[in-house]
PDB file of C-alpha atoms and ligand atoms in Angstrom:
ATOM      1  CA  MET A   1      81.845 109.102  87.474  1.00 54.00           C
ATOM      2  CA  SER A   2      85.134 108.090  88.894  1.00 52.00           C
ATOM      3  CA  THR A   3      87.575 106.024  86.662  1.00 57.00           C
ATOM      4  CA  HIS A   4      89.557 104.780  89.754  1.00 63.00           C
ATOM      5  CA  HIS A   5      90.141 101.051  89.238  1.00 69.00           C
ATOM      6  CA  GLU A   6      89.786  99.090  92.954  1.00 80.00           C
ATOM      7  CA  ILE A   7      92.253  96.174  92.676  1.00 86.00           C
ATOM      8  CA  LYS A   8      90.199  93.212  94.851  1.00 95.00           C
ATOM      9  CA  ARG A   9      92.726  92.226  97.366  1.00 97.00           C
ATOM     10  CA  VAL A  10      93.633  88.265  97.937  1.00 98.00           C
ATOM     11  CA  THR A  11      93.018  87.396 101.634  1.00 98.00           C
ATOM     12  CA  THR A  12      93.305  83.876 103.435  1.00 98.00           C
ATOM     13  CA  HIS A  13      89.539  84.018 103.176  1.00 98.00           C
ATOM     14  CA  THR A  14      90.093  84.284  99.522  1.00 98.00           C
ATOM     15  CA  LEU A  15      92.230  81.213  99.192  1.00 98.00           C
ATOM     16  CA  GLN A  16      89.908  79.289 101.496  1.00 98.00           C
ATOM     17  CA  SER A  17      87.215  80.375  98.770  1.00 98.00           C
ATOM     18  CA  MET A  18      89.716  78.929  96.009  1.00 98.00           C
ATOM     19  CA  LYS A  19      90.293  75.464  97.546  1.00 98.00           C
ATOM     20  CA  VAL A  20      86.542  75.065  97.897  1.00 98.00           C
ATOM     21  CA  GLN A  21      85.778  76.277  94.714  1.00 98.00           C
ATOM     22  CA  GLY A  22      88.145  74.069  93.328  1.00 98.00           C
ATOM     23  CA  GLU A  23      90.384  76.816  91.884  1.00 98.00           C
ATOM     24  CA  GLN A  24      94.339  76.178  91.916  1.00 98.00           C
ATOM     25  CA  ILE A  25      96.251  78.849  94.230  1.00 99.00           C
ATOM     26  CA  SER A  26      99.527  80.089  92.685  1.00 99.00           C
ATOM     27  CA  MET A  27     102.317  81.091  94.842  1.00 99.00           C
ATOM     28  CA  LEU A  28     105.866  82.531  94.223  1.00 99.00           C
ATOM     29  CA  THR A  29     108.798  83.864  96.628  1.00 99.00           C
ATOM     30  CA  ALA A  30     109.981  87.579  95.972  1.00 99.00           C
ATOM     31  CA  TYR A  31     112.540  89.564  97.950  1.00 99.00           C
ATOM     32  CA  ASP A  32     112.613  92.955  96.486  1.00 98.00           C
ATOM     33  CA  PHE A  33     110.411  95.521  95.322  1.00 99.00           C
ATOM     34  CA  SER A  34     111.129  95.484  90.988  1.00 98.00           C
ATOM     35  CA  MET A  35     110.314  91.573  91.125  1.00 98.00           C
ATOM     36  CA  ALA A  36     107.265  91.817  93.232  1.00 99.00           C
ATOM     37  CA  THR A  37     105.928  94.684  91.347  1.00 98.00           C
ATOM     38  CA  ILE A  38     106.453  92.175  88.260  1.00 98.00           C
ATOM     39  CA  LEU A  39     104.719  89.245  89.987  1.00 98.00           C
ATOM     40  CA  ASP A  40     101.757  90.973  91.556  1.00 98.00           C
ATOM     41  CA  GLU A  41     100.955  92.723  88.401  1.00 98.00           C
ATOM     42  CA  ALA A  42     101.131  89.614  86.731  1.00 98.00           C
ATOM     43  CA  GLY A  43      98.543  88.207  88.971  1.00 98.00           C
ATOM     44  CA  ILE A  44     100.208  86.113  91.381  1.00 98.00           C
ATOM     45  CA  ASP A  45      97.877  85.000  94.238  1.00 98.00           C
ATOM     46  CA  VAL A  46     100.317  85.041  96.728  1.00 99.00           C
ATOM     47  CA  LEU A  47     103.618  85.982  97.449  1.00 99.00           C
ATOM     48  CA  LEU A  48     106.139  84.361 100.116  1.00 99.00           C
ATOM     49  CA  VAL A  49     109.168  86.299 101.414  1.00 99.00           C
ATOM     50  CA  GLY A  50     110.664  82.953 101.999  1.00 99.00           C
ATOM     51  CA  ASP A  51     113.928  82.557 104.281  1.00 98.00           C
ATOM     52  CA  SER A  52     115.505  81.159 100.865  1.00 98.00           C
ATOM     53  CA  ALA A  53     116.535  85.081 100.424  1.00 98.00           C
ATOM     54  CA  SER A  54     119.353  83.786 102.594  1.00 98.00           C
ATOM     55  CA  ASN A  55     120.584  81.384  99.429  1.00 98.00           C
ATOM     56  CA  VAL A  56     119.453  83.203  96.668  1.00 98.00           C
ATOM     57  CA  MET A  57     119.809  86.524  97.920  1.00 98.00           C
ATOM     58  CA  ALA A  58     122.536  86.660 100.168  1.00 98.00           C
ATOM     59  CA  GLY A  59     124.695  83.397  98.953  1.00 98.00           C
ATOM     60  CA  HIS A  60     124.642  81.480 102.102  1.00 98.00           C
ATOM     61  CA  GLU A  61     124.443  77.554 101.678  1.00 97.00           C
ATOM     62  CA  THR A  62     121.083  76.802 104.295  1.00 98.00           C
ATOM     63  CA  THR A  63     118.493  79.332 105.295  1.00 98.00           C
ATOM     64  CA  LEU A  64     119.792  79.370 108.676  1.00 98.00           C
ATOM     65  CA  PRO A  65     121.984  82.482 108.659  1.00 98.00           C
ATOM     66  CA  ILE A  66     119.428  85.007 107.646  1.00 98.00           C
ATOM     67  CA  THR A  67     118.235  87.407 110.558  1.00 98.00           C
ATOM     68  CA  LEU A  68     114.800  88.731 111.220  1.00 99.00           C
ATOM     69  CA  ASP A  69     116.018  92.541 110.681  1.00 99.00           C
ATOM     70  CA  GLN A  70     116.873  90.989 107.212  1.00 99.00           C
ATOM     71  CA  MET A  71     113.532  89.081 106.640  1.00 99.00           C
ATOM     72  CA  ILE A  72     111.651  92.643 107.257  1.00 99.00           C
ATOM     73  CA  TYR A  73     114.092  94.409 105.144  1.00 98.00           C
ATOM     74  CA  HIS A  74     113.150  92.101 102.186  1.00 99.00           C
ATOM     75  CA  ALA A  75     109.471  92.095 103.285  1.00 99.00           C
ATOM     76  CA  GLN A  76     109.217  95.907 103.451  1.00 99.00           C
ATOM     77  CA  SER A  77     110.359  95.575 100.023  1.00 99.00           C
ATOM     78  CA  VAL A  78     107.921  93.099  98.764  1.00 99.00           C
ATOM     79  CA  VAL A  79     104.942  94.703 100.692  1.00 98.00           C
ATOM     80  CA  ARG A  80     105.392  98.160  98.946  1.00 98.00           C
ATOM     81  CA  ALA A  81     104.988  96.296  95.493  1.00 98.00           C
ATOM     82  CA  CYS A  82     101.797  94.699  95.929  1.00 98.00           C
ATOM     83  CA  LYS A  83      98.579  95.953  95.385  1.00 98.00           C
ATOM     84  CA  ARG A  84      96.895  92.605  94.891  1.00 98.00           C
ATOM     85  CA  CYS A  85      98.234  89.740  96.231  1.00 98.00           C
ATOM     86  CA  LEU A  86      98.507  88.191  99.492  1.00 99.00           C
ATOM     87  CA  VAL A  87     102.229  88.742 101.322  1.00 99.00           C
ATOM     88  CA  ILE A  88     103.655  86.094 103.852  1.00 99.00           C
ATOM     89  CA  VAL A  89     106.660  86.554 105.367  1.00 99.00           C
ATOM     90  CA  ASP A  90     108.832  83.388 106.921  1.00 99.00           C
ATOM     91  CA  LEU A  91     110.017  83.969 110.372  1.00 99.00           C
ATOM     92  CA  PRO A  92     113.689  82.821 110.235  1.00 98.00           C
ATOM     93  CA  PHE A  93     115.448  80.343 111.926  1.00 98.00           C
ATOM     94  CA  GLY A  94     116.190  81.272 115.659  1.00 98.00           C
ATOM     95  CA  SER A  95     113.074  84.001 115.587  1.00 98.00           C
ATOM     96  CA  TYR A  96     110.800  81.522 117.132  1.00 98.00           C
ATOM     97  CA  GLN A  97     111.656  78.482 118.090  1.00 97.00           C
ATOM     98  CA  GLY A  98     112.657  79.354 121.898  1.00 97.00           C
ATOM     99  CA  ASN A  99     109.167  79.650 122.927  1.00 98.00           C
ATOM    100  CA  SER A 100     105.733  80.779 122.202  1.00 98.00           C
ATOM    101  CA  LYS A 101     106.541  84.547 123.307  1.00 98.00           C
ATOM    102  CA  GLU A 102     109.456  84.877 121.168  1.00 98.00           C
ATOM    103  CA  ALA A 103     107.097  83.407 118.467  1.00 98.00           C
ATOM    104  CA  LEU A 104     104.574  86.171 119.038  1.00 98.00           C
ATOM    105  CA  ASN A 105     107.376  89.025 119.224  1.00 98.00           C
ATOM    106  CA  SER A 106     109.031  88.059 116.019  1.00 98.00           C
ATOM    107  CA  ALA A 107     105.714  87.753 114.330  1.00 99.00           C
ATOM    108  CA  ILE A 108     104.132  91.288 115.471  1.00 98.00           C
ATOM    109  CA  ARG A 109     107.563  92.918 114.567  1.00 98.00           C
ATOM    110  CA  ILE A 110     106.837  91.230 110.736  1.00 98.00           C
ATOM    111  CA  MET A 111     103.325  92.682 110.632  1.00 98.00           C
ATOM    112  CA  LYS A 112     104.082  95.872 112.341  1.00 98.00           C
ATOM    113  CA  GLU A 113     107.353  97.004 110.583  1.00 98.00           C
ATOM    114  CA  ALA A 114     107.162  95.431 106.978  1.00 98.00           C
ATOM    115  CA  GLY A 115     103.025  95.441 106.925  1.00 98.00           C
ATOM    116  CA  ALA A 116     102.867  91.820 105.856  1.00 98.00           C
ATOM    117  CA  HIS A 117     100.067  89.896 105.916  1.00 98.00           C
ATOM    118  CA  GLY A 118     100.905  86.657 107.426  1.00 99.00           C
ATOM    119  CA  ILE A 119     103.476  84.388 108.685  1.00 99.00           C
ATOM    120  CA  LYS A 120     105.180  81.344 107.833  1.00 99.00           C
ATOM    121  CA  LEU A 121     107.120  79.235 109.976  1.00 98.00           C
ATOM    122  CA  GLU A 122     108.281  75.910 109.700  1.00 98.00           C
ATOM    123  CA  GLY A 123     107.346  72.439 112.240  1.00 98.00           C
ATOM    124  CA  GLY A 124     104.976  70.256 113.355  1.00 98.00           C
ATOM    125  CA  ALA A 125     103.692  69.540 117.182  1.00 98.00           C
ATOM    126  CA  GLU A 126     106.774  71.627 118.357  1.00 98.00           C
ATOM    127  CA  VAL A 127     105.329  74.774 116.956  1.00 98.00           C
ATOM    128  CA  ILE A 128     101.513  74.336 118.067  1.00 98.00           C
ATOM    129  CA  GLU A 129     101.844  76.438 121.333  1.00 98.00           C
ATOM    130  CA  SER A 130     103.657  79.380 119.271  1.00 98.00           C
ATOM    131  CA  ILE A 131     101.040  78.994 116.712  1.00 98.00           C
ATOM    132  CA  LYS A 132      97.765  79.420 118.772  1.00 98.00           C
ATOM    133  CA  ARG A 133      99.397  82.207 120.305  1.00 98.00           C
ATOM    134  CA  ILE A 134     100.340  84.138 117.192  1.00 98.00           C
ATOM    135  CA  VAL A 135      96.808  83.254 115.425  1.00 98.00           C
ATOM    136  CA  GLY A 136      95.449  84.478 119.137  1.00 98.00           C
ATOM    137  CA  ALA A 137      97.179  87.665 119.035  1.00 98.00           C
ATOM    138  CA  GLY A 138      95.105  87.939 114.938  1.00 98.00           C
ATOM    139  CA  VAL A 139      98.243  86.972 112.567  1.00 99.00           C
ATOM    140  CA  PRO A 140      97.760  84.838 109.897  1.00 99.00           C
ATOM    141  CA  VAL A 141      99.526  81.637 110.127  1.00 99.00           C
ATOM    142  CA  MET A 142     100.977  79.024 107.070  1.00 99.00           C
ATOM    143  CA  GLY A 143     102.845  76.304 108.544  1.00 99.00           C
ATOM    144  CA  HIS A 144     105.622  74.615 106.713  1.00 99.00           C
ATOM    145  CA  LEU A 145     105.799  70.599 106.848  1.00 98.00           C
ATOM    146  CA  GLY A 146     107.896  67.784 105.042  1.00 98.00           C
ATOM    147  CA  LEU A 147     111.095  68.995 104.203  1.00 98.00           C
ATOM    148  CA  THR A 148     111.796  72.001 106.389  1.00 98.00           C
ATOM    149  CA  PRO A 149     115.115  73.521 105.499  1.00 98.00           C
ATOM    150  CA  GLN A 150     115.590  75.214 108.769  1.00 98.00           C
ATOM    151  CA  SER A 151     115.999  71.513 110.030  1.00 97.00           C
ATOM    152  CA  ILE A 152     118.739  70.405 107.491  1.00 97.00           C
ATOM    153  CA  TYR A 153     121.656  69.609 110.167  1.00 97.00           C
ATOM    154  CA  LYS A 154     119.125  67.604 111.915  1.00 95.00           C
ATOM    155  CA  PHE A 155     117.905  65.436 109.111  1.00 94.00           C
ATOM    156  CA  GLY A 156     121.650  65.962 106.853  1.00 96.00           C
ATOM    157  CA  THR A 157     119.935  65.817 103.447  1.00 95.00           C
ATOM    158  CA  TYR A 158     117.549  67.360 101.157  1.00 95.00           C
ATOM    159  CA  THR A 159     115.762  63.788  99.731  1.00 96.00           C
ATOM    160  CA  VAL A 160     111.987  63.220  99.419  1.00 97.00           C
ATOM    161  CA  ARG A 161     110.694  63.254 102.937  1.00 97.00           C
ATOM    162  CA  ALA A 162     107.832  61.037 104.544  1.00 97.00           C
ATOM    163  CA  LYS A 163     108.406  58.220 102.068  1.00 97.00           C
ATOM    164  CA  GLU A 164     107.936  55.477 104.993  1.00 98.00           C
ATOM    165  CA  GLU A 165     104.551  54.923 106.499  1.00 98.00           C
ATOM    166  CA  GLU A 166     105.504  55.869 109.583  1.00 98.00           C
ATOM    167  CA  GLU A 167     106.776  59.249 108.928  1.00 97.00           C
ATOM    168  CA  ALA A 168     103.699  59.589 106.670  1.00 98.00           C
ATOM    169  CA  GLU A 169     101.612  59.052 109.354  1.00 98.00           C
ATOM    170  CA  ILE A 170     103.640  61.719 111.724  1.00 98.00           C
ATOM    171  CA  LEU A 171     102.751  64.072 109.068  1.00 98.00           C
ATOM    172  CA  ILE A 172      99.209  64.015 108.634  1.00 98.00           C
ATOM    173  CA  ASN A 173      98.911  64.054 112.229  1.00 98.00           C
ATOM    174  CA  ASN A 174     101.078  67.180 112.586  1.00 98.00           C
ATOM    175  CA  ALA A 175      98.938  68.615 109.461  1.00 98.00           C
ATOM    176  CA  MET A 176      95.785  68.031 111.104  1.00 98.00           C
ATOM    177  CA  ALA A 177      97.068  69.760 114.376  1.00 98.00           C
ATOM    178  CA  LEU A 178      98.751  72.716 112.583  1.00 98.00           C
ATOM    179  CA  GLN A 179      94.672  72.967 111.037  1.00 98.00           C
ATOM    180  CA  GLU A 180      93.570  72.621 114.928  1.00 98.00           C
ATOM    181  CA  ALA A 181      96.031  75.226 116.087  1.00 98.00           C
ATOM    182  CA  GLY A 182      94.427  77.874 113.606  1.00 98.00           C
ATOM    183  CA  CYS A 183      96.966  77.693 110.578  1.00 99.00           C
ATOM    184  CA  PHE A 184      94.967  79.426 107.094  1.00 99.00           C
ATOM    185  CA  SER A 185      97.206  76.974 105.166  1.00 99.00           C
ATOM    186  CA  ILE A 186     100.132  74.695 104.727  1.00 99.00           C
ATOM    187  CA  VAL A 187     103.239  74.214 102.622  1.00 99.00           C
ATOM    188  CA  LEU A 188     104.431  70.902 101.980  1.00 99.00           C
ATOM    189  CA  GLU A 189     107.201  70.751 100.652  1.00 98.00           C
ATOM    190  CA  LYS A 190     109.484  67.506  98.574  1.00 98.00           C
ATOM    191  CA  ILE A 191     106.819  64.393  99.796  1.00 98.00           C
ATOM    192  CA  PRO A 192     105.328  61.701  97.817  1.00 98.00           C
ATOM    193  CA  ALA A 193     102.557  63.044  95.347  1.00 98.00           C
ATOM    194  CA  SER A 194     100.246  60.443  97.056  1.00 98.00           C
ATOM    195  CA  LEU A 195     100.695  61.916 100.557  1.00 98.00           C
ATOM    196  CA  GLY A 196     100.147  65.494  99.402  1.00 98.00           C
ATOM    197  CA  THR A 197      96.960  64.656  97.860  1.00 98.00           C
ATOM    198  CA  GLU A 198      96.021  62.578 100.884  1.00 98.00           C
ATOM    199  CA  VAL A 199      96.793  65.406 103.126  1.00 98.00           C
ATOM    200  CA  ALA A 200      94.798  68.008 100.866  1.00 98.00           C
ATOM    201  CA  ASN A 201      91.846  65.995 100.691  1.00 98.00           C
ATOM    202  CA  GLN A 202      91.604  65.328 104.778  1.00 98.00           C
ATOM    203  CA  LEU A 203      92.172  68.831 105.729  1.00 98.00           C
ATOM    204  CA  LYS A 204      89.881  71.751 105.219  1.00 98.00           C
ATOM    205  CA  ILE A 205      92.568  74.536 104.966  1.00 98.00           C
ATOM    206  CA  PRO A 206      94.360  74.997 101.442  1.00 99.00           C
ATOM    207  CA  ILE A 207      97.678  72.952 101.090  1.00 99.00           C
ATOM    208  CA  ILE A 208     100.166  74.464  98.601  1.00 98.00           C
ATOM    209  CA  GLY A 209     103.041  72.326  97.603  1.00 98.00           C
ATOM    210  CA  ILE A 210     106.512  72.213  96.619  1.00 98.00           C
ATOM    211  CA  GLY A 211     107.459  68.806  94.899  1.00 98.00           C
ATOM    212  CA  ALA A 212     104.248  67.482  96.476  1.00 98.00           C
ATOM    213  CA  GLY A 213     102.752  66.579  93.370  1.00 98.00           C
ATOM    214  CA  GLY A 214      99.107  67.962  91.323  1.00 98.00           C
ATOM    215  CA  GLY A 215      96.728  66.680  93.933  1.00 98.00           C
ATOM    216  CA  VAL A 216      97.134  69.690  96.510  1.00 99.00           C
ATOM    217  CA  ASP A 217      95.280  73.052  96.358  1.00 99.00           C
ATOM    218  CA  GLY A 218      98.111  75.357  95.092  1.00 99.00           C
ATOM    219  CA  GLN A 219     101.982  75.425  94.098  1.00 99.00           C
ATOM    220  CA  VAL A 220     104.875  77.403  95.044  1.00 99.00           C
ATOM    221  CA  LEU A 221     108.283  77.735  93.346  1.00 98.00           C
ATOM    222  CA  VAL A 222     111.145  79.927  94.367  1.00 98.00           C
ATOM    223  CA  MET A 223     111.064  82.676  91.915  1.00 98.00           C
ATOM    224  CA  HIS A 224     114.901  82.597  90.908  1.00 98.00           C
ATOM    225  CA  ASP A 225     114.489  78.817  90.349  1.00 98.00           C
ATOM    226  CA  MET A 226     111.618  79.270  88.280  1.00 98.00           C
ATOM    227  CA  LEU A 227     112.985  82.007  86.002  1.00 98.00           C
ATOM    228  CA  GLY A 228     116.586  80.339  85.591  1.00 98.00           C
ATOM    229  CA  ILE A 229     118.330  82.665  87.420  1.00 98.00           C
ATOM    230  CA  THR A 230     119.785  79.817  89.503  1.00 96.00           C
ATOM    231  CA  LYS A 231     121.851  77.104  87.499  1.00 91.00           C
ATOM    232  CA  ASN A 232     122.849  74.663  89.566  1.00 90.00           C
ATOM    233  CA  PHE A 233     119.562  73.401  91.434  1.00 92.00           C
ATOM    234  CA  SER A 234     117.746  71.076  89.055  1.00 94.00           C
ATOM    235  CA  PRO A 235     115.541  68.935  91.613  1.00 97.00           C
ATOM    236  CA  ARG A 236     112.644  67.046  89.710  1.00 97.00           C
ATOM    237  CA  PHE A 237     109.679  69.332  91.018  1.00 98.00           C
ATOM    238  CA  LEU A 238     111.402  72.168  89.366  1.00 98.00           C
ATOM    239  CA  ARG A 239     109.855  73.692  85.966  1.00 98.00           C
ATOM    240  CA  ARG A 240     112.074  76.122  84.286  1.00 98.00           C
ATOM    241  CA  TYR A 241     109.658  79.312  82.782  1.00 98.00           C
ATOM    242  CA  LEU A 242     112.952  81.242  81.470  1.00 98.00           C
ATOM    243  CA  ASN A 243     116.974  80.629  81.569  1.00 97.00           C
ATOM    244  CA  LEU A 244     117.491  84.155  82.678  1.00 98.00           C
ATOM    245  CA  TYR A 245     121.028  82.853  83.839  1.00 98.00           C
ATOM    246  CA  GLU A 246     122.067  82.588  80.214  1.00 98.00           C
ATOM    247  CA  ASP A 247     120.113  85.549  78.741  1.00 98.00           C
ATOM    248  CA  ILE A 248     121.508  87.841  81.325  1.00 98.00           C
ATOM    249  CA  THR A 249     125.105  86.642  80.981  1.00 98.00           C
ATOM    250  CA  ASP A 250     124.455  87.291  77.002  1.00 98.00           C
ATOM    251  CA  ALA A 251     123.220  90.637  77.446  1.00 98.00           C
ATOM    252  CA  THR A 252     125.956  91.429  79.903  1.00 99.00           C
ATOM    253  CA  LYS A 253     128.701  90.157  77.491  1.00 98.00           C
ATOM    254  CA  GLN A 254     126.746  92.500  74.732  1.00 98.00           C
ATOM    255  CA  TYR A 255     127.171  95.418  77.206  1.00 99.00           C
ATOM    256  CA  ILE A 256     130.722  94.770  77.977  1.00 99.00           C
ATOM    257  CA  ASN A 257     131.715  94.626  74.045  1.00 98.00           C
ATOM    258  CA  ASP A 258     129.533  97.608  73.347  1.00 98.00           C
ATOM    259  CA  VAL A 259     131.378  99.452  75.710  1.00 98.00           C
ATOM    260  CA  LYS A 260     134.961  98.493  74.916  1.00 98.00           C
ATOM    261  CA  THR A 261     134.184  99.090  71.380  1.00 98.00           C
ATOM    262  CA  GLY A 262     132.957 102.792  71.951  1.00 98.00           C
ATOM    263  CA  ASP A 263     129.231 101.460  70.154  1.00 98.00           C
ATOM    264  CA  PHE A 264     127.543 102.252  73.426  1.00 98.00           C
ATOM    265  CA  PRO A 265     126.663 105.177  74.080  1.00 98.00           C
ATOM    266  CA  ASN A 266     125.835 106.398  70.366  1.00 98.00           C
ATOM    267  CA  GLU A 267     124.958 109.988  69.290  1.00 98.00           C
ATOM    268  CA  LYS A 268     120.947 109.176  70.491  1.00 98.00           C
ATOM    269  CA  GLU A 269     121.903 108.125  73.802  1.00 98.00           C
ATOM    270  CA  GLN A 270     123.498 111.251  75.111  1.00 98.00           C
ATOM    271  CA  TYR A 271     122.667 114.743  76.085  1.00 98.00           C
TER     272      TYR A 271
HETATM  273  O1  LIG B   1     111.762  79.978 101.912  1.00 84.45           O
HETATM  274  C1  LIG B   1     111.554  79.549 100.919  1.00 84.45           C
HETATM  275  O2  LIG B   1     111.481  79.703  99.708  1.00 84.45           O
HETATM  276  C2  LIG B   1     110.067  78.508 101.150  1.00 84.45           C
HETATM  277  C3  LIG B   1     109.650  77.997 100.061  1.00 84.45           C
HETATM  278  C4  LIG B   1     110.268  76.692  99.611  1.00 84.45           C
HETATM  279  C5  LIG B   1     108.272  77.358 100.390  1.00 84.45           C
HETATM  280  O3  LIG B   1     109.811  78.390 102.417  1.00 84.45           O
END
């Protein structure tokens, strides 16, 4: 008798069934092996190797500077860690906007070199041709509408999107077009809750929200925000589950003190 316990992998089909059955989808970002191991073993459904790595890992002000090579490096580390969850990787700014062939090549590099399970890209009508081409090559694509951080210099602010009826209507049409083009899911960022609910109700594919209210099919947060590692970012949609900034500061101060006073290492901590 085998004692080997098979872990059932979350797939895009699992997410679709969850929507049909009314089970909420849990998603977080991850960028490295150690954290991804913990999140996967805790039972997260989806890990997103987000281009927010540009902010939280590299310290850039926006998501624009991160490169495809850097995203692949982060993705490789996360994929190595995950035994159960679905791993989706952001196509970074500049790796897909040129044309659909460039978009396909970038998606293929992520799938081939990182072993990811799918990609995410930002935008509506302007990326439909690229989505069709990537999906046509057998790569699952997640869309991203509402606040799209790669376009920050076009919009100028990180405020709530689609509050006006005209913009809300464009967002709904774009969501429909993404579904039609073959996206398996869409992230909606920072939009009114009523609009999030409307999109989730109208579309067949799972809608994952970040600041899109409780009427969507799942939630995503940036891991560093949710664990309280970042401290100067407090949008209304963020719930902090830990205050790691303070905890790590306290632990580091304690360590410094122990080293300086000669308390560390003690007899049992040496050979
Ligand atoms: O890059 C990222 O972290 C994201 C999430 C905010 C959805 O795209």
